[in-house]
Amino acid sequence: MTDQRHERALIVDFGSQVTQLIARRLRESGVYCEIHPFNKVDAAFLAEYDPQAIILSGGPSSVYWDNAPMADRAIYEAGVPVLGICYGQQLMMHQLGGRIEGGTSREFGRAFIEKVVEDPFLEGLFHSGDHEQVWMSHGDHVAEMASGFGVIAKSPGAPYAIIADPERRFYGTQFHPEVVHTTHGRQLLRNFTHGVAGLKGDWTMAAYRAEAIEKIRAQVGQGRVICGLSGGVDSSVAAVLIHEAIGDQLTCVYVDHGLMRAGESDQVVSLFREHYNIPLVHVDASELFLGKLDGVTDPERKRKIIGGLFIDVFEEEAKKIGGAEFLAQGTLYPDVIESVSALGGPSVTIKSHHNVGGLPERMNMKLVEPLRELFKDEVRALGRELGLTDAFVDRHPFPGPGLAIRIPGAITREKADTLRKADAIYIEEIRRAGLYKEIWQAFSVLLPVNTVGVMGDERTYEAVLALRAVTSTDGMTADYYPFEHDFLGRVATRIINEVKGVNRVVYDVTSKPPGTIEWE
């Protein structure tokens, strides 16, 4: 738990796949918040955490199921505003004396709510008409409200779409205000935190930077820290922040597995050695990694091989450096949340995109994780606060296994080089067209399929390359980017002309529904 003394909200997690979005929305309005599983939140926890507002998340359960997750009664007795969302609303009613019914009035997808009475919770809504678009996802519904509650908005399938007990400052929504499909969901959540709870929104990235530096210095003292760089934004921002705190007590180790994007290794070395003057060990282990991956086709096995080798190489370099007591990681808040879910238990202890299997006990190092309270967009903001360029912090996500999972089937150096060249052309054209920042992630995949083609006067039998580009506002849902045909034609022509081994290019128009995005 953080030591920061900002105003804070608490999100109690009941297993919804979009619980993280609630936290993101609150953070966007300057409210510091944390997500904790329902079975960890009791009177003692509340006394320590001291929230000024509490939100009960949605979840997949029914309140009538055996062993259904319940909220500790201390939540309702804490004297702070409480908002229940979907399952959270139903649970609040169930525990406070209302009644829930199931199966008779389901709503999934877009719906429209209608205002019943005026309430501060609805400030800024319904300004364009009598209806507001929201996103429903429920089978059960409130059939009878608990004492003290009244209806402030309804929908055809949910007569208690928004309910309120203004005296206790308890509110409930049957829909999900945190998802983008609820048109003014951000405003609704802000109405709860700033209006109902009276929070000012005092959490800024400048404050986080200063506090993180103090915490790093207090934790490390005069000790030495080793940071494993992946070349991505997370570990790089962590390293720059730690270096600002403790200077040359930090040494970075960059393990190049030979599966990075074009020019990426040179960029990392240049940034850390020349621009920031941070001690950096650059290990070219491409022969080792590609040799161990020879003939391996299963994508999860590829991940584990790369993760295991990364730890082995990193440990070997750490021994050469000697004297380091601390290991720095770019762990983000979603990693922390996923490691202790509401309906499960601890899973991973180190970022799985590199170190599948966990940190070996034999290394006997303490973790320094200065980003563990941040989401990805907040890490980018911190990077800018630290002086990193937009070109670096806005780079599209690139998973630790790199090109290994963008080459289905067996991996060879030739395939990696082919994909690198094609991907570089694709990204270059996206930047040239001014589209890079509009796209959340774009990349190429070298498919394990060859097709017959005619190039000039010769027949060819070469690979098919798939292009992907998706948009996302929250990292939880995504849709394909609608490129113009002229753009796709230009990219395909360049790749076929300039990259030997590819004779056909296709564009993937797959969308991703709510849930975790993993496009490899």
Short mmCIF file of C-alpha atoms in Angstrom, two decimals, residues 198-432:
data_model
loop_
_atom_site.label_atom_id
_atom_site.label_comp_id
_atom_site.label_asym_id
_atom_site.label_seq_id
_atom_site.Cartn_x
_atom_site.Cartn_y
_atom_site.Cartn_z
CA GLY A 198 -16.15 16.36 -2.12
CA LEU A 199 -12.67 15.37 -3.34
CA LYS A 200 -10.56 18.06 -5.01
CA GLY A 201 -8.46 15.78 -7.22
CA ASP A 202 -4.99 16.55 -5.81
CA TRP A 203 -3.01 13.74 -7.43
CA THR A 204 -0.52 14.95 -10.10
CA MET A 205 2.42 13.38 -11.90
CA ALA A 206 4.81 16.08 -10.62
CA ALA A 207 3.88 15.13 -7.07
CA TYR A 208 4.26 11.43 -7.86
CA ARG A 209 7.75 12.03 -9.26
CA ALA A 210 8.93 13.88 -6.16
CA GLU A 211 7.42 11.33 -3.78
CA ALA A 212 8.79 8.37 -5.76
CA ILE A 213 12.30 9.80 -5.64
CA GLU A 214 12.07 10.19 -1.85
CA LYS A 215 10.83 6.61 -1.48
CA ILE A 216 13.61 5.20 -3.70
CA ARG A 217 16.28 7.01 -1.69
CA ALA A 218 14.77 5.83 1.58
CA GLN A 219 14.58 2.22 0.38
CA VAL A 220 17.99 1.97 -1.29
CA GLY A 221 20.13 4.17 0.96
CA GLN A 222 23.73 3.71 -0.15
CA GLY A 223 23.02 0.35 -1.83
CA ARG A 224 23.49 -0.55 -5.47
CA VAL A 225 20.67 -1.28 -7.90
CA ILE A 226 20.60 -3.30 -11.12
CA CYS A 227 17.82 -2.66 -13.62
CA GLY A 228 16.93 -5.13 -16.37
CA LEU A 229 16.06 -3.05 -19.43
CA SER A 230 13.70 -4.52 -22.01
CA GLY A 231 13.94 -1.55 -24.36
CA GLY A 232 10.31 -0.69 -23.68
CA VAL A 233 8.79 2.39 -22.08
CA ASP A 234 8.12 0.86 -18.64
CA SER A 235 11.63 -0.28 -17.73
CA SER A 236 13.18 2.79 -19.34
CA VAL A 237 11.05 5.25 -17.35
CA ALA A 238 11.76 3.27 -14.17
CA ALA A 239 15.50 3.43 -14.87
CA VAL A 240 15.52 7.18 -15.55
CA LEU A 241 13.50 7.84 -12.39
CA ILE A 242 15.79 5.67 -10.24
CA HIS A 243 18.89 7.31 -11.73
CA GLU A 244 17.48 10.73 -10.84
CA ALA A 245 17.09 9.48 -7.27
CA ILE A 246 20.41 7.69 -6.70
CA GLY A 247 22.68 8.48 -9.66
CA ASP A 248 25.48 6.02 -10.40
CA GLN A 249 24.34 3.62 -7.70
CA LEU A 250 22.22 2.29 -10.60
CA THR A 251 23.55 0.03 -13.35
CA CYS A 252 21.30 -1.03 -16.23
CA VAL A 253 21.62 -4.33 -18.07
CA TYR A 254 20.14 -4.54 -21.55
CA VAL A 255 19.87 -8.08 -22.88
CA ASP A 256 19.42 -8.04 -26.67
CA HIS A 257 17.73 -11.31 -27.64
CA GLY A 258 17.92 -10.58 -31.38
CA LEU A 259 14.15 -10.16 -31.69
CA MET A 260 13.80 -6.41 -31.21
CA ARG A 261 12.34 -3.99 -33.74
CA ALA A 262 14.62 -2.34 -36.29
CA GLY A 263 17.12 0.05 -34.71
CA GLU A 264 15.69 -0.42 -31.22
CA SER A 265 18.86 -1.69 -29.56
CA ASP A 266 20.86 1.26 -30.91
CA GLN A 267 18.19 3.65 -29.58
CA VAL A 268 18.35 2.13 -26.10
CA VAL A 269 22.14 2.27 -25.91
CA SER A 270 22.22 5.83 -27.23
CA LEU A 271 19.50 7.05 -24.86
CA PHE A 272 21.07 5.64 -21.70
CA ARG A 273 24.78 6.01 -22.39
CA GLU A 274 24.89 9.26 -24.33
CA HIS A 275 21.80 11.24 -23.33
CA TYR A 276 21.37 10.28 -19.65
CA ASN A 277 24.91 9.01 -18.96
CA ILE A 278 23.51 6.05 -17.04
CA PRO A 279 25.89 3.10 -16.56
CA LEU A 280 24.73 0.45 -19.05
CA VAL A 281 25.84 -3.09 -19.82
CA HIS A 282 24.76 -4.12 -23.32
CA VAL A 283 24.70 -7.89 -23.87
CA ASP A 284 24.25 -9.20 -27.40
CA ALA A 285 22.80 -12.64 -26.67
CA SER A 286 21.02 -13.07 -30.00
CA GLU A 287 22.91 -16.24 -30.95
CA LEU A 288 22.01 -17.87 -27.62
CA PHE A 289 18.31 -16.98 -27.83
CA LEU A 290 17.86 -17.87 -31.50
CA GLY A 291 19.71 -21.14 -30.96
CA LYS A 292 17.42 -22.18 -28.08
CA LEU A 293 14.35 -21.18 -30.12
CA ASP A 294 15.38 -23.22 -33.14
CA GLY A 295 12.49 -25.46 -34.19
CA VAL A 296 10.15 -24.26 -31.40
CA THR A 297 6.65 -23.48 -32.68
CA ASP A 298 4.41 -23.21 -29.59
CA PRO A 299 4.03 -19.50 -28.67
CA GLU A 300 3.83 -20.08 -24.91
CA ARG A 301 6.96 -22.24 -25.01
CA LYS A 302 8.70 -19.44 -26.88
CA ARG A 303 7.74 -17.03 -24.10
CA LYS A 304 9.07 -19.37 -21.42
CA ILE A 305 12.33 -20.01 -23.23
CA ILE A 306 12.91 -16.29 -23.69
CA GLY A 307 11.91 -15.53 -20.10
CA GLY A 308 14.16 -18.26 -18.68
CA LEU A 309 17.15 -17.25 -20.80
CA PHE A 310 16.64 -13.60 -19.90
CA ILE A 311 16.95 -14.47 -16.20
CA ASP A 312 20.03 -16.64 -16.83
CA VAL A 313 21.84 -13.96 -18.83
CA PHE A 314 20.79 -11.19 -16.47
CA GLU A 315 21.97 -13.20 -13.44
CA GLU A 316 25.33 -13.85 -15.06
CA GLU A 317 25.84 -10.14 -15.76
CA ALA A 318 24.71 -9.23 -12.23
CA LYS A 319 27.44 -11.48 -10.82
CA LYS A 320 30.03 -9.72 -12.98
CA ILE A 321 28.90 -6.33 -11.69
CA GLY A 322 28.82 -7.55 -8.10
CA GLY A 323 27.61 -5.88 -4.95
CA ALA A 324 24.06 -5.10 -6.03
CA GLU A 325 21.41 -5.59 -3.37
CA PHE A 326 18.40 -4.38 -5.34
CA LEU A 327 16.71 -5.34 -8.61
CA ALA A 328 14.69 -2.63 -10.37
CA GLN A 329 11.65 -3.52 -12.46
CA GLY A 330 9.13 -1.63 -14.54
CA THR A 331 6.19 -3.36 -12.84
CA LEU A 332 2.94 -1.46 -13.46
CA TYR A 333 -0.28 -1.36 -11.47
CA PRO A 334 -2.12 -3.76 -13.81
CA ASP A 335 0.62 -6.34 -13.07
CA VAL A 336 0.02 -5.86 -9.35
CA ILE A 337 -3.76 -6.13 -9.73
CA GLU A 338 -3.56 -9.26 -11.85
CA SER A 339 -1.20 -10.97 -9.38
CA VAL A 340 -3.85 -10.82 -6.64
CA SER A 341 -7.28 -10.97 -8.25
CA ALA A 342 -10.55 -10.78 -6.40
CA LEU A 343 -11.44 -14.37 -7.20
CA GLY A 344 -7.99 -15.91 -7.16
CA GLY A 345 -4.71 -15.49 -5.37
CA PRO A 346 -1.09 -14.57 -5.92
CA SER A 347 0.20 -15.67 -9.32
CA VAL A 348 3.35 -14.05 -10.66
CA THR A 349 5.98 -12.18 -8.73
CA ILE A 350 7.90 -10.66 -11.61
CA LYS A 351 6.85 -9.27 -14.97
CA SER A 352 5.94 -12.33 -16.99
CA HIS A 353 6.69 -10.84 -20.39
CA HIS A 354 10.37 -11.43 -19.65
CA ASN A 355 10.83 -13.52 -16.57
CA VAL A 356 8.29 -16.29 -16.81
CA GLY A 357 8.72 -18.47 -13.74
CA GLY A 358 9.61 -15.76 -11.25
CA LEU A 359 12.78 -14.36 -9.77
CA PRO A 360 15.17 -17.10 -8.59
CA GLU A 361 15.57 -17.10 -4.81
CA ARG A 362 19.29 -17.66 -5.26
CA MET A 363 19.66 -14.08 -6.54
CA ASN A 364 18.64 -12.85 -3.08
CA MET A 365 17.80 -9.31 -4.25
CA LYS A 366 15.18 -6.87 -3.03
CA LEU A 367 12.81 -5.37 -5.58
CA VAL A 368 12.61 -1.68 -6.43
CA GLU A 369 9.38 -1.04 -8.35
CA PRO A 370 8.75 2.71 -8.56
CA LEU A 371 5.97 2.39 -11.17
CA ARG A 372 3.86 -0.23 -9.41
CA GLU A 373 1.10 2.30 -8.65
CA LEU A 374 0.82 3.56 -12.25
CA PHE A 375 -1.13 2.64 -15.36
CA LYS A 376 0.51 2.72 -18.79
CA ASP A 377 -0.74 6.18 -19.72
CA GLU A 378 0.51 7.48 -16.38
CA VAL A 379 3.94 5.97 -17.03
CA ARG A 380 4.04 7.89 -20.30
CA ALA A 381 3.11 11.09 -18.45
CA LEU A 382 5.87 10.42 -15.90
CA GLY A 383 8.31 9.86 -18.75
CA ARG A 384 7.50 13.30 -20.13
CA GLU A 385 7.83 14.75 -16.63
CA LEU A 386 11.35 13.24 -16.53
CA GLY A 387 12.28 14.77 -19.89
CA LEU A 388 11.94 11.76 -22.18
CA THR A 389 10.86 12.74 -25.68
CA ASP A 390 7.36 12.10 -27.02
CA ALA A 391 8.90 9.94 -29.75
CA PHE A 392 10.14 7.58 -27.05
CA VAL A 393 7.32 7.57 -24.51
CA ASP A 394 4.59 7.34 -27.16
CA ARG A 395 6.03 4.22 -28.77
CA HIS A 396 3.52 1.47 -29.35
CA PRO A 397 3.57 -1.44 -26.87
CA PHE A 398 6.06 -4.19 -27.70
CA PRO A 399 5.88 -7.40 -25.64
CA GLY A 400 9.02 -8.81 -24.05
CA PRO A 401 9.26 -11.84 -26.38
CA GLY A 402 9.46 -9.35 -29.23
CA LEU A 403 9.27 -10.68 -32.77
CA ALA A 404 9.19 -14.27 -31.47
CA ILE A 405 5.41 -14.21 -31.11
CA ARG A 406 4.98 -12.28 -34.35
CA ILE A 407 6.54 -15.16 -36.24
CA PRO A 408 4.08 -18.05 -35.87
CA GLY A 409 5.90 -21.34 -36.29
CA ALA A 410 9.64 -21.88 -36.18
CA ILE A 411 11.92 -18.85 -35.83
CA THR A 412 15.06 -18.23 -37.86
CA ARG A 413 17.34 -15.21 -38.09
CA GLU A 414 16.30 -14.83 -41.73
CA LYS A 415 12.61 -14.66 -40.78
CA ALA A 416 13.35 -12.16 -38.00
CA ASP A 417 15.29 -9.94 -40.41
CA THR A 418 12.50 -10.15 -42.99
CA LEU A 419 9.87 -9.19 -40.43
CA ARG A 420 12.02 -6.39 -39.03
CA LYS A 421 12.41 -4.79 -42.45
CA ALA A 422 8.72 -5.09 -43.31
CA ASP A 423 7.61 -3.77 -39.92
CA ALA A 424 9.97 -0.79 -40.20
CA ILE A 425 8.41 0.18 -43.54
CA TYR A 426 4.90 -0.16 -42.10
CA ILE A 427 5.67 2.04 -39.08
CA GLU A 428 7.57 4.55 -41.23
CA GLU A 429 4.54 4.98 -43.49
CA ILE A 430 2.21 5.33 -40.48
CA ARG A 431 4.43 8.09 -39.09
CA ARG A 432 4.72 9.73 -42.49
#
